Coordinates of C-alpha atoms in Angstrom, one line a residue:
M1 CA -8.3 -17.0 -21.5
S2 CA -11.6 -15.2 -21.3
D3 CA -11.8 -12.0 -23.3
N4 CA -13.6 -10.6 -20.3
R5 CA -10.5 -11.0 -18.0
V6 CA -8.5 -7.9 -17.2
Y7 CA -5.1 -8.3 -15.5
L8 CA -4.0 -5.8 -12.8
Y9 CA -0.4 -4.6 -12.7
D10 CA 0.5 -2.4 -9.6
S11 CA 3.5 -0.1 -9.8
T12 CA 3.0 1.7 -6.5
L13 CA 6.4 0.5 -5.2
R14 CA 8.3 2.2 -8.1
D15 CA 6.0 4.8 -9.7
G16 CA 4.5 5.7 -6.3
Q17 CA 7.9 6.3 -4.8
Q18 CA 8.5 9.0 -7.4
T19 CA 5.8 11.1 -5.6
Q20 CA 7.3 14.1 -3.9
G21 CA 7.7 13.4 -0.2
V22 CA 7.3 9.6 -0.6
D23 CA 10.2 7.4 0.4
F24 CA 9.2 3.8 1.1
T25 CA 11.3 1.8 3.5
S26 CA 11.9 -1.9 2.8
G27 CA 9.4 -2.6 5.5
D28 CA 6.8 -0.4 3.8
K29 CA 7.3 -2.3 0.6
I30 CA 6.9 -5.7 2.2
A31 CA 3.6 -4.6 3.9
I32 CA 2.2 -3.0 0.8
S33 CA 3.1 -6.0 -1.5
C34 CA 1.5 -8.4 1.0
Q35 CA -1.6 -6.3 1.1
L36 CA -1.8 -6.2 -2.7
D37 CA -1.5 -10.0 -2.7
L38 CA -4.3 -10.2 -0.2
L39 CA -6.4 -7.9 -2.5
G40 CA -5.8 -10.2 -5.5
V41 CA -3.8 -8.2 -8.0
D42 CA -1.9 -10.1 -10.7
Y43 CA 1.5 -8.3 -10.7
V44 CA 3.4 -6.3 -8.1
E45 CA 6.3 -4.3 -9.5
G46 CA 8.9 -4.1 -6.7
G47 CA 11.1 -1.3 -8.1
W48 CA 14.2 -0.8 -10.1
P49 CA 17.1 -2.9 -8.8
G50 CA 20.2 -0.9 -8.3
A51 CA 18.3 2.4 -8.2
N52 CA 18.7 2.8 -4.4
P53 CA 19.7 0.8 -1.3
A54 CA 16.0 0.4 -0.2
D55 CA 15.1 -1.3 -3.5
D56 CA 18.2 -3.6 -3.3
Q57 CA 17.3 -4.5 0.3
F58 CA 13.7 -5.2 -0.7
F59 CA 14.7 -7.5 -3.6
G60 CA 17.0 -9.3 -1.3
Q61 CA 14.1 -10.3 1.1
L62 CA 11.0 -10.6 -1.1
P63 CA 8.1 -11.9 0.8
D64 CA 6.2 -15.0 -0.4
L65 CA 3.1 -14.1 -2.3
Q66 CA 0.1 -16.4 -2.8
T67 CA -1.4 -15.1 -6.0
A68 CA 0.5 -12.0 -7.2
R69 CA 3.8 -12.2 -9.2
F70 CA 6.7 -9.9 -8.5
A71 CA 8.2 -7.9 -11.3
A72 CA 11.5 -6.1 -11.4
F73 CA 11.7 -2.9 -13.6
G74 CA 14.5 -1.7 -15.8
M75 CA 15.2 -0.7 -19.3
T76 CA 16.2 -2.3 -22.6
R77 CA 19.9 -2.7 -23.4
R78 CA 21.9 0.4 -24.3
P79 CA 22.7 1.2 -28.0
G80 CA 25.7 -0.6 -29.4
R81 CA 25.8 -3.2 -26.6
S82 CA 24.6 -6.8 -26.6
A83 CA 21.9 -7.9 -24.1
E84 CA 24.4 -10.4 -22.6
E85 CA 26.9 -7.6 -21.8
D86 CA 24.4 -5.0 -20.5
A87 CA 24.9 -4.3 -16.8
G88 CA 21.3 -3.1 -16.3
L89 CA 19.8 -6.3 -17.7
A90 CA 22.2 -8.3 -15.6
A91 CA 21.0 -6.6 -12.4
L92 CA 17.4 -7.3 -13.4
L93 CA 18.0 -11.0 -14.0
A94 CA 19.9 -11.3 -10.7
C95 CA 16.7 -10.6 -8.9
D96 CA 14.6 -13.5 -8.0
T97 CA 11.4 -12.3 -9.7
P98 CA 9.4 -14.3 -12.2
V99 CA 8.6 -11.1 -14.2
I100 CA 10.8 -8.5 -15.8
C101 CA 9.4 -5.2 -17.1
L102 CA 11.5 -3.3 -19.6
V103 CA 10.9 0.3 -20.6
G104 CA 11.9 1.2 -24.1
K105 CA 11.3 4.1 -26.6
S106 CA 8.4 4.0 -29.0
W107 CA 8.5 7.6 -30.2
D108 CA 10.9 8.2 -33.1
F109 CA 11.7 11.7 -31.8
H110 CA 13.0 10.3 -28.6
V111 CA 15.0 7.6 -30.5
R112 CA 16.9 10.4 -32.4
V113 CA 17.2 13.0 -29.6
A114 CA 17.4 11.1 -26.4
L115 CA 19.1 7.8 -27.5
R116 CA 20.9 9.3 -30.4
T117 CA 20.5 6.2 -32.4
T118 CA 18.5 4.9 -35.4
E119 CA 15.0 3.4 -35.5
Q120 CA 16.5 0.1 -36.6
E121 CA 18.9 0.0 -33.6
N122 CA 16.0 0.9 -31.2
L123 CA 14.0 -2.1 -32.5
A124 CA 17.0 -4.3 -32.1
M125 CA 17.4 -3.1 -28.5
I126 CA 13.8 -4.0 -27.8
G127 CA 13.9 -7.4 -29.4
D128 CA 17.3 -8.4 -28.0
S129 CA 16.4 -7.4 -24.5
I130 CA 13.0 -9.1 -24.4
R131 CA 14.3 -12.3 -26.0
Y132 CA 17.2 -12.5 -23.6
C133 CA 14.9 -12.2 -20.6
V134 CA 12.5 -14.8 -22.0
D135 CA 15.4 -17.2 -22.7
Q136 CA 16.3 -16.9 -19.0
G137 CA 12.9 -18.2 -18.1
R138 CA 11.3 -14.9 -17.2
E139 CA 7.9 -13.5 -18.2
A140 CA 8.7 -10.2 -20.1
V141 CA 6.7 -7.0 -20.2
Y142 CA 7.5 -4.2 -22.6
D143 CA 6.6 -0.7 -21.5
A144 CA 6.3 1.4 -24.7
E145 CA 7.3 4.8 -23.3
H146 CA 5.4 7.8 -24.8
F147 CA 3.4 5.4 -27.0
F148 CA 0.5 7.8 -27.7
D149 CA 2.8 10.7 -28.6
G150 CA 4.8 8.3 -30.8
Y151 CA 1.8 6.9 -32.5
K152 CA 0.4 10.3 -33.3
A153 CA 3.8 11.3 -34.8
N154 CA 4.7 8.1 -36.6
P155 CA 2.1 5.3 -36.2
E156 CA 4.1 2.8 -38.3
F157 CA 7.2 3.0 -36.1
A158 CA 5.3 3.0 -32.8
L159 CA 3.5 -0.1 -33.9
S160 CA 6.7 -1.8 -35.0
C161 CA 8.0 -1.4 -31.5
L162 CA 5.1 -3.3 -30.1
H163 CA 5.4 -5.9 -32.9
T164 CA 9.0 -6.4 -32.1
A165 CA 8.5 -6.9 -28.4
L166 CA 5.7 -9.4 -28.9
D167 CA 7.5 -11.3 -31.6
A168 CA 10.5 -11.6 -29.2
G169 CA 8.3 -13.3 -26.7
A170 CA 6.9 -10.5 -24.5
R171 CA 3.8 -11.5 -22.6
W172 CA 2.6 -7.9 -22.6
A173 CA 3.3 -4.8 -24.6
V174 CA 2.0 -1.8 -22.7
L175 CA 0.7 1.5 -24.3
C176 CA 2.1 4.3 -22.1
D177 CA 0.7 7.8 -21.9
T178 CA 3.9 8.9 -20.2
N179 CA 3.3 12.6 -20.0
G180 CA -0.4 12.2 -19.2
G181 CA -1.4 14.6 -22.1
T182 CA -3.6 12.3 -24.1
L183 CA -7.4 12.6 -23.7
P184 CA -10.0 9.8 -23.5
D185 CA -11.3 10.1 -27.0
E186 CA -7.7 9.8 -28.4
V187 CA -6.9 6.9 -26.2
A188 CA -10.1 5.1 -27.2
A189 CA -9.4 5.6 -30.9
I190 CA -5.7 4.8 -30.9
S191 CA -6.2 1.7 -28.7
A192 CA -8.9 0.4 -31.0
E193 CA -6.7 0.8 -34.0
V194 CA -3.8 -1.0 -32.2
C195 CA -6.2 -3.8 -31.2
E196 CA -7.2 -4.3 -34.8
K197 CA -3.5 -5.1 -35.6
L198 CA -2.4 -6.8 -32.4
P199 CA -4.2 -9.1 -29.9
G200 CA -5.7 -7.0 -27.0
S201 CA -5.1 -10.0 -24.8
R202 CA -1.4 -9.1 -25.0
L203 CA -1.7 -5.4 -24.6
G204 CA -1.6 -3.2 -21.5
I205 CA -2.3 0.5 -20.7
H206 CA -0.3 2.7 -18.4
C207 CA -1.6 6.3 -17.9
H208 CA -0.3 9.3 -16.0
N209 CA -2.8 11.8 -14.6
D210 CA -1.5 15.1 -15.8
T211 CA -4.9 16.1 -17.2
G212 CA -6.9 14.3 -14.5
N213 CA -7.9 11.7 -17.1
A214 CA -5.8 8.7 -16.1
V215 CA -8.7 6.6 -14.9
A216 CA -10.9 7.6 -17.8
N217 CA -8.1 6.9 -20.2
S218 CA -7.5 3.4 -18.7
L219 CA -11.1 2.5 -19.0
A220 CA -11.2 3.8 -22.6
A221 CA -8.3 1.5 -23.5
V222 CA -9.9 -1.5 -21.8
N223 CA -13.2 -0.9 -23.6
A224 CA -11.2 -0.8 -26.8
G225 CA -9.8 -4.3 -26.1
V226 CA -6.7 -3.9 -24.0
R227 CA -6.5 -6.5 -21.2
Q228 CA -3.9 -5.3 -18.8
V229 CA -4.2 -2.2 -16.6
Q230 CA -1.3 -0.6 -14.8
G231 CA -1.6 1.9 -12.0
T232 CA -0.8 2.8 -8.4
L233 CA -2.6 2.7 -5.1
N234 CA -4.3 6.0 -4.4
G235 CA -2.9 7.3 -7.7
L236 CA 0.6 7.9 -6.4
G237 CA 3.3 9.0 -8.8
E238 CA 5.4 11.9 -10.0
R239 CA 3.8 15.2 -11.0
C240 CA 0.1 14.6 -10.9
G241 CA 0.3 10.8 -10.3
N242 CA -0.7 7.7 -12.1
A243 CA -4.0 5.9 -12.8
N244 CA -5.6 5.1 -9.4
L245 CA -6.1 1.4 -9.2
V246 CA -8.2 1.9 -6.1
T247 CA -10.8 3.7 -8.3
L248 CA -10.2 1.6 -11.4
L249 CA -10.7 -1.8 -9.8
P250 CA -14.3 -1.4 -8.6
L251 CA -15.2 0.4 -11.9
L252 CA -13.9 -2.5 -13.9
M253 CA -15.6 -5.1 -11.8
L254 CA -18.9 -3.5 -10.6
R255 CA -19.7 -1.1 -13.4
L256 CA -18.2 -2.6 -16.5
G257 CA -18.5 -6.3 -15.6
F258 CA -14.9 -7.4 -16.2
E259 CA -13.3 -10.3 -14.4
T260 CA -10.1 -9.6 -12.5
G261 CA -7.9 -11.6 -10.1
V262 CA -9.8 -9.9 -7.3
D263 CA -12.9 -11.8 -6.0
Q264 CA -15.8 -10.3 -4.1
A265 CA -14.2 -11.2 -0.8
G266 CA -10.9 -9.5 -1.9
L267 CA -12.8 -6.4 -3.0
K268 CA -13.9 -5.8 0.6
N269 CA -10.2 -5.2 1.4
L270 CA -10.1 -2.1 -0.9
V271 CA -10.6 0.4 1.9
S272 CA -8.1 -1.2 4.2
T273 CA -5.6 -1.4 1.3
S274 CA -5.9 2.3 0.5
H275 CA -5.7 3.3 4.1
L276 CA -2.6 1.1 4.7
V277 CA -0.7 3.0 2.1
D278 CA -1.6 6.4 3.7
E279 CA -0.7 5.1 7.2
R280 CA 2.7 3.9 5.8
L281 CA 3.2 7.4 4.3
N282 CA 2.2 9.0 7.5
R283 CA -0.5 11.2 5.8
N284 CA -4.2 11.7 6.1
S285 CA -6.4 9.7 3.8
D286 CA -8.5 11.6 1.2
R287 CA -11.9 11.6 2.9
H288 CA -13.6 12.4 -0.5
A289 CA -11.8 9.6 -2.5
P290 CA -14.3 7.6 -4.6
F291 CA -15.2 4.2 -3.1
V292 CA -12.8 4.3 -0.2
G293 CA -13.0 7.8 1.3
A294 CA -14.6 8.3 4.7
N295 CA -17.1 10.6 3.1
A296 CA -17.7 8.5 -0.1
F297 CA -21.0 7.3 1.3
A298 CA -21.7 10.0 3.9
H299 CA -25.1 11.7 4.0
K300 CA -26.0 14.8 6.0
G301 CA -29.5 15.9 6.9
G302 CA -32.6 16.7 5.0
L303 CA -34.1 14.8 2.0
H304 CA -30.9 12.9 1.3
V305 CA -30.9 11.1 4.6
S306 CA -34.6 10.3 4.4
A307 CA -34.2 9.0 0.8
V308 CA -31.1 6.9 1.5
Q309 CA -32.7 5.3 4.5
K310 CA -35.7 4.2 2.4
D311 CA -33.7 3.2 -0.6
P312 CA -29.9 3.4 -0.5
R313 CA -29.7 3.4 -4.3
S314 CA -31.2 7.0 -4.3
Y315 CA -27.7 8.5 -3.5
E316 CA -25.3 5.5 -3.5
H317 CA -24.2 4.0 -6.8
I318 CA -23.0 0.8 -5.1
D319 CA -23.4 -0.9 -1.7
P320 CA -20.5 0.6 0.3
E321 CA -19.8 -2.7 2.1
V322 CA -18.9 -4.3 -1.2
V323 CA -15.6 -2.4 -1.1
G324 CA -15.2 -2.5 2.6
N325 CA -16.6 0.9 3.3
R326 CA -19.7 1.9 5.2
R327 CA -22.7 4.3 5.0
K328 CA -22.4 7.3 7.2
I329 CA -25.4 9.3 8.4
L330 CA -23.8 12.4 9.9
V331 CA -26.9 13.6 11.8
S332 CA -27.5 10.2 13.5
D333 CA -24.7 7.8 12.7
Q334 CA -26.0 4.3 12.8
A335 CA -23.3 2.7 10.6
G336 CA -20.2 0.7 11.5
R337 CA -21.8 -2.4 13.2
A338 CA -21.6 -4.7 10.1
N339 CA -18.0 -3.8 9.5
V340 CA -17.0 -4.6 13.1
L341 CA -18.8 -8.0 12.9
V342 CA -16.9 -8.8 9.7
R343 CA -13.6 -7.9 11.3
L344 CA -14.4 -10.0 14.4
A345 CA -15.2 -13.0 12.2
E346 CA -11.9 -12.5 10.4
L347 CA -10.1 -12.6 13.8
G348 CA -12.0 -15.8 14.7
I349 CA -13.9 -14.1 17.5
E350 CA -17.3 -15.6 17.8
V351 CA -20.1 -13.3 18.9
E352 CA -23.8 -13.1 18.2
A353 CA -24.9 -10.4 15.9
S354 CA -27.5 -9.3 18.5
D355 CA -24.9 -9.1 21.3
R356 CA -25.2 -5.6 22.9
R357 CA -21.5 -5.6 23.5
V358 CA -21.0 -5.2 19.8
D359 CA -22.9 -1.9 19.9
E360 CA -20.8 -0.9 22.9
L361 CA -17.6 -1.7 20.9
V362 CA -18.8 0.3 17.9
A363 CA -19.5 3.3 20.2
Q364 CA -16.1 2.9 21.8
I365 CA -14.3 2.7 18.5
K366 CA -16.0 5.9 17.3
Q367 CA -15.2 7.7 20.6
R368 CA -11.5 6.7 20.4
E369 CA -11.2 7.6 16.8
H370 CA -12.6 11.0 17.7
L371 CA -9.8 11.3 20.3
G372 CA -7.2 10.5 17.6
F373 CA -6.9 6.8 17.4
A374 CA -7.1 5.0 14.0
Y375 CA -7.6 1.3 13.7
D376 CA -7.5 0.8 10.0
G377 CA -3.7 0.6 10.1
A378 CA -3.5 -0.9 13.6
S379 CA -5.1 -4.3 13.5
A380 CA -3.4 -5.5 16.7
S381 CA -4.7 -2.6 18.7
F382 CA -8.2 -3.2 17.3
E383 CA -8.1 -6.9 18.2
M384 CA -7.1 -6.0 21.8
L385 CA -9.9 -3.4 22.0
A386 CA -12.4 -5.9 20.7
R387 CA -11.4 -8.7 23.0
R388 CA -11.5 -6.3 26.0
A389 CA -15.0 -5.3 25.1
L390 CA -16.1 -8.9 24.8
G391 CA -14.3 -10.0 28.1
Q392 CA -11.7 -12.1 26.2
W393 CA -8.6 -10.1 27.1
Q394 CA -6.3 -9.8 30.1
D395 CA -3.2 -7.6 30.2
H396 CA 0.1 -9.5 30.9
F397 CA 1.5 -6.6 33.0
T398 CA 0.4 -3.4 34.7
L399 CA 2.2 -0.1 34.5
Q400 CA 2.4 1.8 37.8
S401 CA 4.4 4.8 36.5
F402 CA 7.2 5.9 34.2
R403 CA 9.4 8.9 34.0
V404 CA 11.6 9.9 31.0
T405 CA 14.4 12.4 31.0
D406 CA 16.1 13.7 27.9
E407 CA 19.5 15.5 28.2
R408 CA 21.4 17.4 25.6
R409 CA 25.1 18.0 26.3
T410 CA 27.7 20.0 24.4
S411 CA 31.3 19.1 25.0
A412 CA 34.2 21.5 25.0
D413 CA 35.0 20.7 21.3
G414 CA 31.4 21.5 20.3
T415 CA 30.2 17.9 19.9
V416 CA 26.5 17.5 20.8
E417 CA 25.4 14.4 22.6
N418 CA 21.8 13.4 23.4
L419 CA 20.9 10.9 26.1
S420 CA 17.5 9.6 27.1
E421 CA 16.8 7.7 30.3
A422 CA 13.5 6.0 31.3
T423 CA 12.6 4.9 34.8
M424 CA 9.6 2.5 35.0
K425 CA 7.6 0.7 37.6
V426 CA 5.8 -2.4 36.3
Q427 CA 3.8 -5.1 38.1
V428 CA 4.1 -8.6 36.7
D429 CA 2.3 -11.5 38.4
G430 CA 1.8 -9.4 41.5
V431 CA 5.4 -8.5 41.8
L432 CA 6.5 -4.8 41.3
H433 CA 9.6 -4.3 39.2
M434 CA 11.5 -1.0 39.0
T435 CA 13.9 -0.6 36.1
V436 CA 16.1 2.1 34.6
A437 CA 17.3 2.1 31.0
E438 CA 18.9 4.4 28.5
G439 CA 18.2 4.8 24.8
N440 CA 18.9 6.8 21.7
G441 CA 15.6 8.6 22.3
P442 CA 12.8 8.7 24.8
V443 CA 10.8 5.9 23.0
N444 CA 13.8 3.7 22.7
A445 CA 14.6 4.2 26.4
L446 CA 10.9 3.4 27.3
D447 CA 11.1 0.2 25.2
N448 CA 14.4 -0.8 26.9
A449 CA 13.1 -0.2 30.4
L450 CA 9.9 -2.2 29.7
R451 CA 11.7 -5.1 28.3
K452 CA 14.2 -5.1 31.2
A453 CA 11.2 -5.5 33.6
L454 CA 9.4 -8.1 31.5
L455 CA 12.0 -10.4 30.1
P456 CA 12.6 -12.5 33.3
A457 CA 8.9 -13.5 33.3
Y458 CA 8.4 -13.4 29.5
P459 CA 11.5 -14.6 27.5
Q460 CA 9.1 -14.8 24.5
L461 CA 9.9 -11.1 24.0
L462 CA 13.5 -11.8 23.1
D463 CA 12.7 -12.1 19.4
M464 CA 10.4 -9.1 19.2
Q465 CA 11.6 -5.9 17.6
L466 CA 10.1 -2.6 16.6
V467 CA 10.5 -2.2 12.9
D468 CA 8.7 1.1 12.2
Y469 CA 7.6 4.1 14.2
K470 CA 5.5 7.0 12.8
V471 CA 4.2 10.1 14.4
R472 CA 1.4 12.2 12.9
I473 CA 0.2 15.6 14.1
L474 CA -3.6 15.6 13.9
E475 CA -4.4 19.2 14.6
S476 CA -1.6 21.3 13.1
S477 CA -3.4 24.5 13.9
S478 CA -2.8 23.8 17.6
G479 CA 0.9 23.9 17.2
T480 CA 2.9 22.1 19.9
A481 CA -0.3 21.4 21.9
A482 CA -1.8 19.3 19.1
V483 CA -3.0 15.7 19.5
T484 CA -0.3 13.3 18.3
R485 CA -1.0 9.8 16.8
V486 CA 1.8 7.3 17.0
M487 CA 1.8 4.1 14.9
V488 CA 4.3 1.3 15.8
E489 CA 4.9 -1.8 13.7
S490 CA 6.5 -4.8 15.4
A491 CA 7.9 -8.1 14.1
D492 CA 9.2 -11.4 15.5
A493 CA 11.4 -14.2 14.4
A494 CA 8.4 -16.2 13.1
G495 CA 7.9 -13.5 10.4
R496 CA 4.8 -12.1 12.0
R497 CA 4.1 -8.3 11.8
W498 CA 1.6 -6.4 13.8
S499 CA 0.7 -2.7 14.1
T500 CA -0.5 -0.7 17.1
V501 CA -1.6 2.8 17.8
G502 CA -1.6 5.4 20.5
A503 CA -3.0 9.0 20.6
S504 CA -2.4 11.8 23.1
G505 CA -1.5 15.5 23.4
N506 CA 1.8 14.1 24.8
V507 CA 3.9 12.3 22.2
I508 CA 5.7 10.2 24.8
E509 CA 2.4 9.0 26.3
A510 CA 1.1 8.2 22.8
S511 CA 4.3 6.3 22.1
Y512 CA 3.9 4.3 25.3
Q513 CA 0.3 3.4 24.5
A514 CA 1.4 2.0 21.1
L515 CA 4.3 0.2 22.8
F516 CA 2.1 -1.2 25.5
D517 CA -0.2 -2.7 22.9
A518 CA 2.7 -4.0 20.8
V519 CA 4.2 -5.9 23.7
N520 CA 0.9 -7.2 25.1
Y521 CA -0.1 -8.4 21.6
K522 CA 3.2 -10.3 21.2
L523 CA 2.6 -12.0 24.5
F524 CA -0.9 -12.9 23.5
I525 CA 0.1 -14.6 20.3
A526 CA 3.2 -16.2 21.8
L527 CA 1.5 -17.6 25.0
R528 CA -1.4 -19.2 23.2
E529 CA 0.8 -21.3 20.8

């Protein structure tokens, strides 16, 4: 193994879920893990089996990854219990993951106060648990909780925890700054001391961001010799979050020259990866985030614009396209064309770079994004928009009209019942169909009415289902008159997933736009097979 190779361990699906307001569905976890695999990370930690139903459901339907390896997270055996008899370890090993990550104490204070046991028993808990997982054919990772606090209090004991895990067969022993209170100079010094006694090729770093130093601390540990970095996408995590892998990755590769599992092509997925998580969480992306923010390479007026047009290095520390971003000249925006050409090539859409229709498409995208549409997380809607602009698209049906009613009834015993009904007129192959359908909400009623009209002509829709539906208010200051963006994710029996978007001041209209794209795209991919 090259000493220049750094391994990336993503814990978004567990650590990230501890963020206030974050609650990943199983579908969210599948989409994010597949995107991480596309990016090129080495490890994807799926969660803590048994912690909640969503994690259990996810571990029961893990998607196939091409490069990344799934890890299940848990803790070392309990005091006074054998590894073979520990229920927590049994739940971990019941998961079909090649990697098991076990958290254990490395601070003698916690051993005495939290575990109420001895240092010798804590070491036995670490060794027994790691050895048991390795004996079961799993790669084992030991997370040394509160390592830096423990090292400062009792360096001999903290080191003995790492030694015990590695001697038992752990592939990695991870130095954890669990409360985020350690500063970069301390991390650098302690990591260097540890790397003098243990091989850095078997050590990791996991930093929380409570002092705003998680990225700096992670880089300090890597520069000291540590060769695994743990973190989350967009820095998600409890309290102030974790080390942000979206920021760390380009710094490691582009500024420090380390090798990772991410190649140059994969690095161009960084922006889309970051935005995918925000779309899944139904929140606005940080426009000022390093590398991936919409304003990360934005320049406005005066000398800056003049300088950057002559020499981008004047105000840009890297080429934005390297990470999938783009330069933005706010006074006269000329950017975006190259990114569109790349996305068209990825879709297999052949077009000359000089084709004027590309410029028209770029202008159309910008205009629609101004109206509230967003295509980073809605690839199917983008492809349909692009093919329309290039004369390569034909809708499979035409809507003439729809009407939705929503009724709320209260019975004599006080029971409240809600009923939605949709009436729709749709033209298919020149024939007008009028259908009526009910649903448990207006969008479900629309979906049912549309399918009722289309299924006789398009039985391919039978295996299509809507798996996620998100609504975002874009102008909260406008109250109930605000523009609403709707994101819909669909799936079919072949395992394909696609996302579509709609935007309008009317939430039902925005929902129909996303639904219209979803059904049309399903027919597009089904009919060309």
